[in-house]
CSV table of C-alpha atoms and ligand atoms in Angstrom, one decimal:
chain,number,residue,atom,x,y,z
J,1,MET,CA,-63.9,94.4,109.7
J,2,ALA,CA,-60.8,94.4,107.2
J,3,ILE,CA,-62.2,97.9,105.7
J,4,TRP,CA,-58.2,98.5,105.5
J,5,LEU,CA,-55.7,97.3,107.4
J,6,ALA,CA,-57.9,96.5,109.7
J,7,ALA,CA,-61.0,98.2,111.3
J,8,THR,CA,-59.3,101.5,111.5
J,9,ARG,CA,-57.0,104.2,109.6
J,10,LEU,CA,-56.3,105.0,113.0
J,11,CYS,CA,-57.3,108.7,112.2
J,12,ALA,CA,-61.1,110.6,113.1
J,13,ARG,CA,-63.1,108.1,112.1
J,14,SER,CA,-65.4,106.3,115.3
J,15,THR,CA,-67.7,103.9,113.3
J,16,PRO,CA,-67.1,103.7,109.9
J,17,LYS,CA,-68.7,105.6,108.3
J,18,LYS,CA,-69.0,103.0,104.3
J,19,PRO,CA,-69.7,99.8,105.9
J,20,ALA,CA,-66.6,97.1,105.2
J,21,GLY,CA,-65.4,96.4,101.7
J,22,LEU,CA,-69.1,97.2,99.9
J,23,GLY,CA,-69.3,99.9,97.5
J,24,ARG,CA,-66.5,102.4,97.4
J,25,HIS,CA,-63.4,99.7,97.2
J,26,ILE,CA,-65.0,98.6,93.7
J,27,LEU,CA,-65.0,100.7,91.0
J,28,PRO,CA,-61.4,101.0,89.1
J,29,ARG,CA,-60.8,104.9,88.6
J,30,CYS,CA,-59.5,106.7,85.7
J,31,TYR,CA,-57.3,109.4,84.5
J,32,SER,CA,-55.9,109.7,80.8
J,33,THR,CA,-52.6,108.1,80.5
J,34,ARG,CA,-49.7,110.8,78.9
J,35,PRO,CA,-46.9,108.5,78.7
J,36,HIS,CA,-44.2,111.0,78.4
J,37,GLU,CA,-45.4,113.2,80.8
J,38,THR,CA,-43.1,113.3,83.8
J,39,ILE,CA,-44.2,114.3,87.8
J,40,ASN,CA,-42.5,116.6,89.8
J,41,VAL,CA,-42.6,115.7,93.6
J,42,GLN,CA,-40.4,117.7,96.3
J,43,GLY,CA,-37.5,118.0,93.9
J,44,ALA,CA,-38.0,114.3,91.8
J,45,SER,CA,-39.3,113.6,88.9
J,46,PHE,CA,-40.6,111.1,88.1
J,47,VAL,CA,-42.8,108.6,85.7
J,48,ARG,CA,-46.4,109.4,85.3
J,49,ASP,CA,-48.1,106.5,84.0
J,50,SER,CA,-51.5,105.0,84.5
J,51,LYS,CA,-51.4,104.3,88.3
J,52,THR,CA,-50.4,108.1,88.4
J,53,ASN,CA,-53.2,110.1,90.8
J,54,VAL,CA,-51.5,112.1,93.7
J,55,PRO,CA,-53.0,115.6,93.0
J,56,ALA,CA,-51.2,118.7,93.6
J,57,SER,CA,-52.7,120.0,96.0
J,58,ILE,CA,-51.1,116.7,98.1
J,59,ILE,CA,-48.3,117.2,96.7
J,60,SER,CA,-48.2,121.7,98.5
J,61,LYS,CA,-48.8,119.2,102.1
J,62,LEU,CA,-45.3,117.0,101.5
J,63,PRO,CA,-42.7,119.6,103.2
J,64,GLN,CA,-44.9,120.9,105.6
J,65,ARG,CA,-43.9,118.5,108.4
J,66,LEU,CA,-46.1,119.9,110.6
J,67,TYR,CA,-45.2,117.1,113.0
J,68,MET,CA,-42.2,119.5,113.5
J,69,LYS,CA,-43.6,121.8,114.5
J,70,PRO,CA,-43.0,122.0,118.5
J,71,GLU,CA,-45.5,124.8,118.6
J,72,HIS,CA,-48.6,123.3,116.7
J,73,PRO,CA,-50.4,120.2,118.4
J,74,LEU,CA,-49.5,117.6,116.4
J,75,GLY,CA,-46.2,118.2,117.3
J,76,ILE,CA,-46.8,118.7,121.1
J,77,LEU,CA,-48.1,115.2,121.1
J,78,ARG,CA,-45.7,113.6,119.5
J,79,THR,CA,-42.7,115.1,121.8
J,80,LEU,CA,-45.5,113.8,124.6
J,81,ILE,CA,-45.3,110.2,123.0
J,82,GLU,CA,-41.3,111.2,123.8
J,83,GLY,CA,-40.9,111.5,126.5
J,84,HIS,CA,-42.7,108.4,127.4
J,85,PHE,CA,-40.8,106.2,126.2
J,86,PRO,CA,-37.3,108.0,126.5
J,87,ASN,CA,-35.0,105.5,125.9
J,88,PHE,CA,-36.5,104.8,121.9
J,89,THR,CA,-34.4,106.1,118.7
J,90,THR,CA,-36.6,107.9,117.1
J,91,ALA,CA,-36.6,109.0,113.1
J,92,ASN,CA,-38.5,111.7,112.1
J,93,SER,CA,-38.0,112.9,109.2
J,94,LEU,CA,-38.0,109.4,107.1
J,95,SER,CA,-39.0,110.4,102.7
J,96,PRO,CA,-43.1,110.0,102.7
J,97,ILE,CA,-42.1,109.1,99.0
J,98,VAL,CA,-42.0,105.0,99.4
J,99,SER,CA,-42.4,101.9,97.0
J,100,VAL,CA,-45.3,99.6,96.4
J,101,PHE,CA,-43.6,97.2,97.8
J,102,LYS,CA,-42.3,98.4,101.2
J,103,ASN,CA,-45.4,100.4,101.0
J,104,PHE,CA,-47.6,97.3,100.7
J,105,ASP,CA,-45.4,93.4,98.9
J,106,GLU,CA,-42.4,93.5,101.9
J,107,LEU,CA,-45.1,93.7,104.8
J,108,GLY,CA,-47.2,90.8,103.6
J,109,PHE,CA,-50.3,92.5,102.1
J,110,PRO,CA,-52.4,90.2,99.9
J,111,HIS,CA,-52.0,91.0,95.7
J,112,ASP,CA,-56.1,92.5,96.3
J,113,HIS,CA,-55.8,94.2,99.9
J,114,PRO,CA,-58.3,97.2,99.5
J,115,GLY,CA,-56.2,99.8,100.4
J,116,ARG,CA,-53.7,98.6,97.7
J,117,ASN,CA,-56.7,100.9,95.0
J,118,ILE,CA,-56.0,103.7,93.1
J,119,THR,CA,-59.4,104.8,95.1
J,120,ASP,CA,-57.6,104.8,98.2
J,121,SER,CA,-54.2,105.6,97.3
J,122,TYR,CA,-51.5,107.7,96.3
J,123,TYR,CA,-50.3,106.4,93.3
J,124,ILE,CA,-46.6,108.6,91.9
J,125,ASN,CA,-46.8,106.0,89.1
J,126,SER,CA,-47.4,101.9,89.3
J,127,THR,CA,-44.3,101.5,91.7
J,128,THR,CA,-43.9,105.0,93.6
J,129,MET,CA,-46.5,106.1,95.9
J,130,LEU,CA,-47.2,108.0,98.3
J,131,ARG,CA,-47.3,106.0,101.8
J,132,THR,CA,-50.1,104.4,103.6
J,133,HIS,CA,-48.7,104.4,106.9
J,134,THR,CA,-45.4,103.9,108.9
J,135,SER,CA,-45.1,100.9,109.6
J,136,ALA,CA,-43.8,101.1,105.6
J,137,HIS,CA,-40.9,102.4,107.3
J,138,GLU,CA,-40.6,99.0,110.1
J,139,ILE,CA,-37.6,97.3,107.7
J,140,GLU,CA,-35.4,99.8,107.7
J,141,VAL,CA,-35.3,101.3,110.1
J,142,PHE,CA,-34.7,97.7,111.9
J,143,ARG,CA,-31.6,97.0,109.6
J,144,GLN,CA,-30.5,100.0,111.6
J,145,GLY,CA,-30.1,98.5,114.5
J,146,ALA,CA,-31.5,100.2,117.9
J,147,ASP,CA,-34.0,98.0,119.5
J,148,LYS,CA,-36.6,99.8,121.0
J,149,TRP,CA,-38.1,102.7,118.3
J,150,LEU,CA,-39.8,105.5,117.6
J,151,LEU,CA,-40.5,107.1,113.3
J,152,THR,CA,-43.5,110.5,113.9
J,153,ALA,CA,-44.5,110.7,109.9
J,154,ASP,CA,-46.9,112.2,107.3
J,155,VAL,CA,-49.6,109.7,105.5
J,156,TYR,CA,-51.7,109.5,103.1
J,157,ARG,CA,-55.0,108.4,102.3
J,158,ARG,CA,-57.8,108.7,99.4
J,159,ASP,CA,-60.2,109.8,101.3
J,160,GLU,CA,-64.1,111.6,101.7
J,161,ILE,CA,-64.1,114.8,103.0
J,162,ASP,CA,-66.0,116.3,106.7
J,163,ALA,CA,-64.8,116.8,110.2
J,164,SER,CA,-63.1,114.7,110.6
J,165,HIS,CA,-61.1,112.8,107.6
J,166,TYR,CA,-58.3,114.2,105.9
J,167,PRO,CA,-56.7,112.8,103.3
J,168,VAL,CA,-52.9,113.8,105.1
J,169,PHE,CA,-52.8,112.4,108.6
J,170,HIS,CA,-49.5,111.4,110.7
J,171,GLN,CA,-49.1,108.3,112.8
J,172,VAL,CA,-46.4,107.3,115.4
J,173,GLU,CA,-44.7,104.0,114.5
J,174,GLY,CA,-43.0,102.1,117.9
J,175,ALA,CA,-41.1,98.8,118.1
J,176,ARG,CA,-39.5,97.1,120.7
J,177,THR,CA,-37.3,94.2,119.6
J,178,PHE,CA,-35.4,91.8,122.6
J,179,ASP,CA,-33.2,89.1,122.3
J,180,VAL,CA,-34.5,85.3,122.8
J,181,SER,CA,-31.3,83.9,123.7
J,182,GLU,CA,-30.7,87.0,126.8
J,183,ASP,CA,-33.6,88.9,127.6
J,184,MET,CA,-36.3,86.5,128.4
J,185,ASP,CA,-36.0,87.0,132.2
J,186,ALA,CA,-35.7,90.9,132.2
J,187,LEU,CA,-38.7,90.9,130.3
J,188,ALA,CA,-40.5,89.5,132.8
J,189,GLU,CA,-39.2,91.4,135.9
J,190,GLU,CA,-40.3,94.6,134.4
J,191,ASN,CA,-43.3,93.0,132.8
J,192,ALA,CA,-43.7,92.8,137.0
J,193,ARG,CA,-43.7,95.5,137.2
J,194,LEU,CA,-45.1,97.6,134.6
J,195,ALA,CA,-48.5,95.3,135.4
J,196,GLU,CA,-48.0,96.1,139.5
J,197,LYS,CA,-47.5,100.4,138.6
J,198,LEU,CA,-50.8,99.8,136.6
J,199,ALA,CA,-52.9,97.7,138.7
J,200,SER,CA,-52.4,100.9,141.7
J,201,ALA,CA,-53.3,104.0,138.7
J,202,ASN,CA,-57.2,104.9,138.2
J,203,ILE,CA,-57.1,103.1,134.5
J,204,ILE,CA,-59.4,100.2,134.3
J,205,ILE,CA,-58.5,97.8,130.9
J,206,GLU,CA,-60.4,95.8,130.1
J,207,ASP,CA,-59.2,92.6,127.5
J,208,ASP,CA,-60.9,89.7,126.3
J,209,THR,CA,-58.9,88.5,123.8
J,210,GLN,CA,-57.9,86.0,122.8
J,211,VAL,CA,-54.2,84.4,121.6
J,212,THR,CA,-56.8,82.4,119.1
J,213,PRO,CA,-56.0,80.6,115.8
J,214,GLN,CA,-58.0,83.0,113.6
J,215,ASN,CA,-55.3,86.1,115.8
J,216,PRO,CA,-52.3,83.8,116.1
J,217,TYR,CA,-48.7,83.0,118.4
J,218,GLN,CA,-46.8,83.0,115.3
J,219,ASN,CA,-45.4,79.0,115.4
J,220,VAL,CA,-42.3,80.1,114.7
J,221,HIS,CA,-42.1,81.3,117.9
J,222,ASP,CA,-42.1,79.1,121.5
J,223,PRO,CA,-45.5,80.2,123.4
J,224,ALA,CA,-43.8,81.0,125.9
J,225,HIS,CA,-41.4,83.8,124.2
J,226,ALA,CA,-44.7,85.2,122.3
J,227,ALA,CA,-46.4,85.5,125.5
J,228,LEU,CA,-43.7,87.1,127.2
J,229,VAL,CA,-44.0,89.8,124.7
J,230,THR,CA,-47.4,89.6,123.9
J,231,GLU,CA,-47.8,91.2,127.5
J,232,ASN,CA,-44.8,94.1,127.2
J,233,LEU,CA,-46.7,95.4,124.1
J,234,LYS,CA,-49.9,94.8,126.0
J,235,SER,CA,-48.4,97.2,129.6
J,236,SER,CA,-46.2,99.3,127.2
J,237,LEU,CA,-48.8,100.8,125.0
J,238,ASN,CA,-51.7,101.3,128.5
J,239,SER,CA,-49.2,102.6,130.5
J,240,LEU,CA,-48.2,105.2,127.3
J,241,ILE,CA,-52.3,105.6,127.0
J,242,LEU,CA,-52.4,106.1,130.7
J,243,SER,CA,-50.4,109.0,130.4
J,244,ILE,CA,-51.6,110.5,127.5
J,245,PHE,CA,-55.1,110.8,128.8
J,246,GLY,CA,-54.8,109.6,132.2
J,247,ALA,CA,-54.5,113.9,133.5
J,248,ARG,CA,-56.3,115.1,130.9
J,249,ALA,CA,-59.7,113.1,131.1
J,250,ASN,CA,-59.2,113.6,134.9
J,251,ALA,CA,-58.9,109.9,135.1
J,252,THR,CA,-60.5,109.5,139.8
J,253,LYS,CA,-61.0,106.0,141.7
J,254,GLU,CA,-64.8,106.8,140.7
J,255,GLU,CA,-64.2,108.1,137.5
J,256,PRO,CA,-60.8,105.9,136.3
J,257,LEU,CA,-59.9,105.4,132.4
J,258,ARG,CA,-60.7,102.9,130.4
J,259,VAL,CA,-59.0,101.1,127.9
J,260,ARG,CA,-60.3,98.0,126.0
J,261,TRP,CA,-58.3,96.1,123.8
J,262,ILE,CA,-59.9,94.1,121.0
J,263,GLU,CA,-58.7,91.9,118.0
J,264,ALA,CA,-58.0,92.7,114.7
J,265,TYR,CA,-55.6,91.6,111.9
J,266,PHE,CA,-52.6,93.5,109.7
J,267,PRO,CA,-50.8,91.7,107.6
J,268,PHE,CA,-47.0,91.6,109.3
J,269,THR,CA,-48.3,90.9,112.8
J,270,SER,CA,-49.6,88.5,115.0
J,271,PRO,CA,-51.8,88.6,117.2
J,272,SER,CA,-52.5,92.3,116.4
J,273,TYR,CA,-54.8,93.5,119.2
J,274,GLU,CA,-56.7,97.5,118.4
J,275,VAL,CA,-57.2,99.6,121.2
J,276,GLU,CA,-59.5,102.0,122.6
J,277,VAL,CA,-60.5,105.1,125.2
J,278,PHE,CA,-63.8,106.0,126.5
J,279,PHE,CA,-63.2,109.4,126.2
J,280,GLN,CA,-65.8,111.8,126.5
J,281,GLY,CA,-68.4,109.6,126.6
J,282,LYS,CA,-67.1,107.6,123.0
J,283,TRP,CA,-64.8,104.5,123.1
J,284,LEU,CA,-61.9,106.3,120.6
J,285,GLU,CA,-59.7,104.5,118.4
J,286,ILE,CA,-56.6,105.3,118.7
J,287,LEU,CA,-53.4,102.4,117.7
J,288,GLY,CA,-53.0,98.8,115.7
J,289,CYS,CA,-50.3,96.7,117.4
J,290,GLY,CA,-49.5,92.8,117.7
J,291,VAL,CA,-46.1,91.3,118.2
J,292,VAL,CA,-43.8,91.5,114.8
J,293,LYS,CA,-44.0,88.9,112.0
J,294,GLN,CA,-41.1,86.8,112.3
J,295,ALA,CA,-40.4,87.6,108.5
J,296,THR,CA,-40.1,91.0,108.8
J,297,LEU,CA,-37.5,90.4,111.9
J,298,ASP,CA,-35.7,88.5,109.5
J,299,GLN,CA,-35.3,90.4,106.5
J,300,SER,CA,-34.7,92.9,109.1
J,301,GLY,CA,-31.6,91.1,109.2
J,302,ILE,CA,-32.7,90.5,113.2
J,303,GLU,CA,-32.9,86.6,113.1
J,304,ASN,CA,-32.2,85.7,116.9
J,305,ARG,CA,-34.6,88.8,117.9
J,306,ILE,CA,-38.9,88.5,119.0
J,307,GLY,CA,-40.4,92.0,118.7
J,308,TRP,CA,-44.1,94.2,119.1
J,309,ALA,CA,-44.7,97.0,117.2
J,310,PHE,CA,-47.5,99.7,117.3
J,311,GLY,CA,-49.3,103.0,114.9
J,312,LEU,CA,-51.5,105.0,116.4
J,313,GLY,CA,-53.2,108.1,114.8
J,314,LEU,CA,-51.7,111.6,115.9
J,315,GLU,CA,-54.7,113.6,114.9
J,316,ARG,CA,-57.5,112.0,115.9
J,317,ILE,CA,-56.1,111.7,119.5
J,318,ALA,CA,-54.9,114.9,119.3
J,319,MET,CA,-58.5,116.1,118.0
J,320,VAL,CA,-59.6,115.1,122.0
J,321,LEU,CA,-56.8,116.0,124.0
J,322,PHE,CA,-56.6,120.1,122.5
J,323,SER,CA,-60.7,119.7,121.6
J,324,ILE,CA,-60.0,120.5,118.2
J,325,PRO,CA,-63.7,120.0,116.2
J,326,ASP,CA,-62.1,120.8,112.7
J,327,ILE,CA,-59.6,118.0,110.9
J,328,ARG,CA,-58.8,121.2,108.8
J,329,LEU,CA,-57.7,123.6,111.1
J,330,PHE,CA,-54.3,121.4,111.8
J,331,TRP,CA,-53.8,123.1,108.2
J,332,SER,CA,-53.9,126.6,109.4
J,333,GLU,CA,-51.6,129.4,109.0
J,334,ASP,CA,-54.5,131.1,111.2
J,335,PRO,CA,-52.4,133.3,114.2
J,336,ARG,CA,-55.9,132.8,116.0
J,337,PHE,CA,-55.3,128.9,115.9
J,338,LEU,CA,-51.3,129.0,116.1
J,339,GLU,CA,-51.0,131.0,118.4
J,340,GLN,CA,-53.0,129.7,121.1
J,341,PHE,CA,-50.2,126.6,121.5
J,342,THR,CA,-47.6,126.5,123.7
J,343,PRO,CA,-44.8,123.1,123.5
J,344,GLY,CA,-45.4,121.4,126.1
J,345,LYS,CA,-48.9,122.1,127.4
J,346,ILE,CA,-51.5,120.3,126.4
J,347,THR,CA,-54.5,123.3,126.6
J,348,ALA,CA,-58.5,123.1,125.0
J,349,PHE,CA,-58.9,125.7,121.2
J,350,ARG,CA,-61.2,128.6,121.5
J,351,SER,CA,-62.7,127.6,118.6
J,352,TYR,CA,-63.1,131.5,117.3
J,353,SER,CA,-65.8,133.1,115.5
J,354,ARG,CA,-66.6,130.7,112.3
J,355,PHE,CA,-68.3,131.9,108.9
J,356,PRO,CA,-71.6,130.9,107.5
J,357,PRO,CA,-71.3,128.3,105.2
J,358,CYS,CA,-71.7,128.0,101.4
J,359,TYR,CA,-73.6,125.1,100.1
J,360,LYS,CA,-73.1,124.1,95.9
J,361,ASP,CA,-75.2,121.3,94.8
J,362,VAL,CA,-73.3,119.8,92.0
J,363,SER,CA,-75.8,116.8,89.9
J,364,PHE,CA,-75.2,115.0,87.4
J,365,TRP,CA,-74.7,112.2,85.2
J,366,THR,CA,-72.2,109.0,85.7
J,367,SER,CA,-71.6,107.7,82.1
J,368,ASP,CA,-70.7,104.3,81.0
J,369,GLN,CA,-66.9,104.5,79.7
J,370,VAL,CA,-65.1,106.2,82.9
J,371,LYS,CA,-65.6,105.0,85.9
J,372,PHE,CA,-66.6,107.5,88.8
J,373,HIS,CA,-65.7,107.2,92.0
J,374,GLU,CA,-66.4,110.0,94.8
J,375,ASN,CA,-62.5,110.1,95.7
J,376,ASP,CA,-62.2,111.3,92.0
J,377,LEU,CA,-64.9,113.9,93.3
J,378,CYS,CA,-62.8,114.3,96.2
J,379,ASP,CA,-59.7,115.0,94.6
J,380,VAL,CA,-61.4,117.6,92.1
J,381,VAL,CA,-62.4,119.4,94.1
J,382,ARG,CA,-60.0,119.9,96.5
J,383,ASP,CA,-57.6,120.5,94.0
J,384,THR,CA,-59.7,123.1,93.0
J,385,ALA,CA,-60.9,124.8,96.3
J,386,GLY,CA,-58.3,123.0,98.8
J,387,ASP,CA,-58.6,123.6,102.0
J,388,LEU,CA,-62.2,126.4,101.9
J,389,VAL,CA,-64.2,122.5,101.4
J,390,GLU,CA,-65.7,121.7,104.5
J,391,ASP,CA,-67.2,118.8,103.0
J,392,VAL,CA,-68.7,116.3,100.4
J,393,LYS,CA,-72.1,114.9,100.4
J,394,LEU,CA,-74.5,112.4,98.1
J,395,ILE,CA,-78.1,114.1,99.0
J,396,ASP,CA,-79.6,111.9,96.5
J,397,GLU,CA,-78.4,108.9,93.1
J,398,PHE,CA,-81.4,107.3,91.2
J,399,VAL,CA,-80.9,105.1,87.5
J,400,ASN,CA,-83.3,106.4,85.3
J,401,PRO,CA,-85.2,102.8,84.1
J,402,LYS,CA,-85.8,104.1,81.0
J,403,THR,CA,-81.6,104.6,80.1
J,404,GLN,CA,-80.8,103.0,82.8
J,405,ARG,CA,-78.1,106.2,83.3
J,406,LYS,CA,-77.0,107.0,86.9
J,407,SER,CA,-77.7,110.1,88.3
J,408,LEU,CA,-75.7,112.1,91.3
J,409,CYS,CA,-75.7,114.6,93.6
J,410,TYR,CA,-73.1,115.5,95.8
J,411,ARG,CA,-74.1,118.7,97.9
J,412,ILE,CA,-70.5,120.6,98.4
J,413,ASN,CA,-70.3,123.0,101.9
J,414,TYR,CA,-67.3,125.5,101.0
J,415,ARG,CA,-66.6,127.1,104.0
J,416,SER,CA,-64.2,129.3,105.0
J,417,MET,CA,-61.6,128.4,108.2
J,418,ASP,CA,-59.0,131.3,107.6
J,419,ARG,CA,-58.5,135.1,107.4
J,420,CYS,CA,-58.2,137.1,103.9
J,421,ALA,CA,-57.3,135.9,100.8
J,422,GLN,CA,-54.2,137.8,101.3
J,423,GLN,CA,-52.3,136.0,103.6
J,424,ARG,CA,-52.5,132.4,101.9
J,425,PRO,CA,-50.2,130.8,101.4
J,426,SER,CA,-48.3,130.8,98.2
J,427,SER,CA,-49.2,126.9,97.4
J,428,TYR,CA,-52.4,127.8,97.9
J,429,PRO,CA,-54.8,125.8,95.7
J,430,TYR,CA,-57.2,128.6,95.6
J,431,ARG,CA,-56.7,131.6,93.8
J,432,GLY,CA,-59.2,134.4,93.7
J,433,PRO,CA,-59.1,137.7,92.5
J,434,PRO,CA,-56.9,139.9,94.5
J,435,GLU,CA,-58.2,141.7,97.4
J,436,PRO,CA,-57.8,145.2,98.2
J,437,ASP,CA,-55.2,146.2,100.4
J,438,LEU,CA,-57.7,147.6,102.8
J,439,LEU,CA,-58.3,143.9,103.8
J,440,LEU,CA,-55.4,142.8,103.9
J,441,TYR,CA,-55.5,142.4,107.2
J,442,SER,CA,-58.9,141.2,108.3
J,443,TYR,CA,-60.7,137.6,108.3
J,444,ARG,CA,-63.5,137.5,105.3
J,445,SER,CA,-65.9,135.0,104.6
J,446,LEU,CA,-66.1,133.8,100.6
J,447,SER,CA,-68.5,135.6,99.2
J,448,ASN,CA,-71.0,133.8,96.7
J,449,GLU,CA,-69.4,135.2,93.8
J,450,GLU,CA,-66.3,133.7,94.7
J,451,VAL,CA,-68.0,130.6,95.3
J,452,ASN,CA,-69.8,130.0,92.0
J,453,GLU,CA,-66.4,130.6,90.2
J,454,ILE,CA,-64.7,127.7,92.4
J,455,GLN,CA,-67.9,125.4,91.7
J,456,SER,CA,-68.2,125.7,88.0
J,457,ARG,CA,-64.5,124.9,88.4
J,458,VAL,CA,-65.0,122.0,90.0
J,459,VAL,CA,-68.1,121.0,87.1
J,460,ALA,CA,-65.6,122.1,84.7
J,461,LYS,CA,-63.3,119.5,85.5
J,462,LEU,CA,-65.2,117.0,86.6
J,463,VAL,CA,-66.7,117.2,82.2
J,464,GLU,CA,-63.3,117.3,81.9
J,465,LYS,CA,-62.0,113.9,84.3
J,466,PHE,CA,-64.7,111.6,83.7
J,467,ALA,CA,-66.8,112.4,80.9
J,468,ILE,CA,-69.5,113.8,83.2
J,469,GLU,CA,-72.8,114.7,81.5
J,470,PRO,CA,-74.1,118.3,84.1
J,471,ARG,CA,-77.5,118.2,85.2
F,501,LIG,N1,-49.7,100.8,110.7
F,501,LIG,C1,-50.6,100.2,110.7
F,501,LIG,C2,-52.4,101.0,110.2
F,501,LIG,O1,-51.5,101.9,110.0
F,501,LIG,C3,-51.1,99.9,112.6
F,501,LIG,C4,-50.0,98.9,113.0
F,501,LIG,C5,-48.7,99.1,113.3
F,501,LIG,C6,-50.0,97.5,113.6
F,501,LIG,C7,-47.7,98.4,113.4
F,501,LIG,C8,-49.9,97.1,113.9
F,501,LIG,C9,-48.3,97.2,113.9
F,501,LIG,O2,-53.4,100.9,110.4
């Protein structure tokens, strides 16, 4: 457990690829410091410093707001969730640029939390970053006074490259608070109603969770109130899951929808839970949640209230509901992708012909002077080749016993998803040779020369940034 906020990034990882807390978080990373330069992000200028690590390919994603497009699977799913909570206020336009304080400190993240590492998060500079989760906005939204709200947004985390990992993904955060002196009787009645409804639905809820000293009710709460809020959190989310998956998963009496609750840890909730859904033969982790730490509500100016919050990853659910096999497809501008979907409808994605993969290996000696992290390579690759890269895998690693130098070999899989180069959006990082007009509306594979050219630029950038020595 405990790789990031808890066991998951709520995106599309079913089993963590790398064991918790190992290797990937420990190497410091080295970007050259250019103290007098500034970085422009969405029209604002920020002073760069030693923490600046947001590449242009990531900055180009900020204006896209896929979750607001009514005909996009992420937009369709957001609308479905908002429809399930009709009385909730929505906030869908919060800027992804937040202070480090807001993203981490204000929510009680310890100073040594792995999520803070520059290998894991995108920093504009030491004080400003791209939000890593929608919880970063909890306090400001609570402060605005709504007692039930949903907020959907793009979130950013540095990651490896493969079919289910992308450094930008989307979350829906939801919360509800209750007045401790007024709402508790009504809450008990509502809980009973929700429980009755769920009992008659085709859903099996596996919940062995216990309130323990490791995952306690908060001292400041009356345990009876905390129990009511926890129960309301659980039945509200079970009902949401039933309405998202129930019909689509063909839940029947014989094969009901299965949901399981697992104890978890988040710095800003207690007790905390994660929820998994059994879908197409696998347990799929879809959300994190808990009773909001009272300190958060106090800071939001609502000391007399108690409440719950959840954060759910949209991509992971959308990949299952719409049968979307590769997370890069959400970013596709290809009409063969976009034209398949209709606002308000869940339909299975029909795959169109995929171009053949083109594998290129890069082997190099790392340098003692400059630390190198796999996410550094992934960012260089994305910045150079954009979404032409399907995945990056470490295929060989050894230390020369004589010199103690370390050699790494990565295999980069280049595969084009979209139509021909002429149709690339202007923000696309790779600008190759111009295409003949003839090809304007054709779809085409990547040529070997083109890939070689990109690959040599990737290698050149690695040499420049990380002083690696190609082998
Ligand atoms: N922000 C958490 C995450 O991204 C999810 C979460 C939201 C957990 C709200 C508890 C309450 O993993």
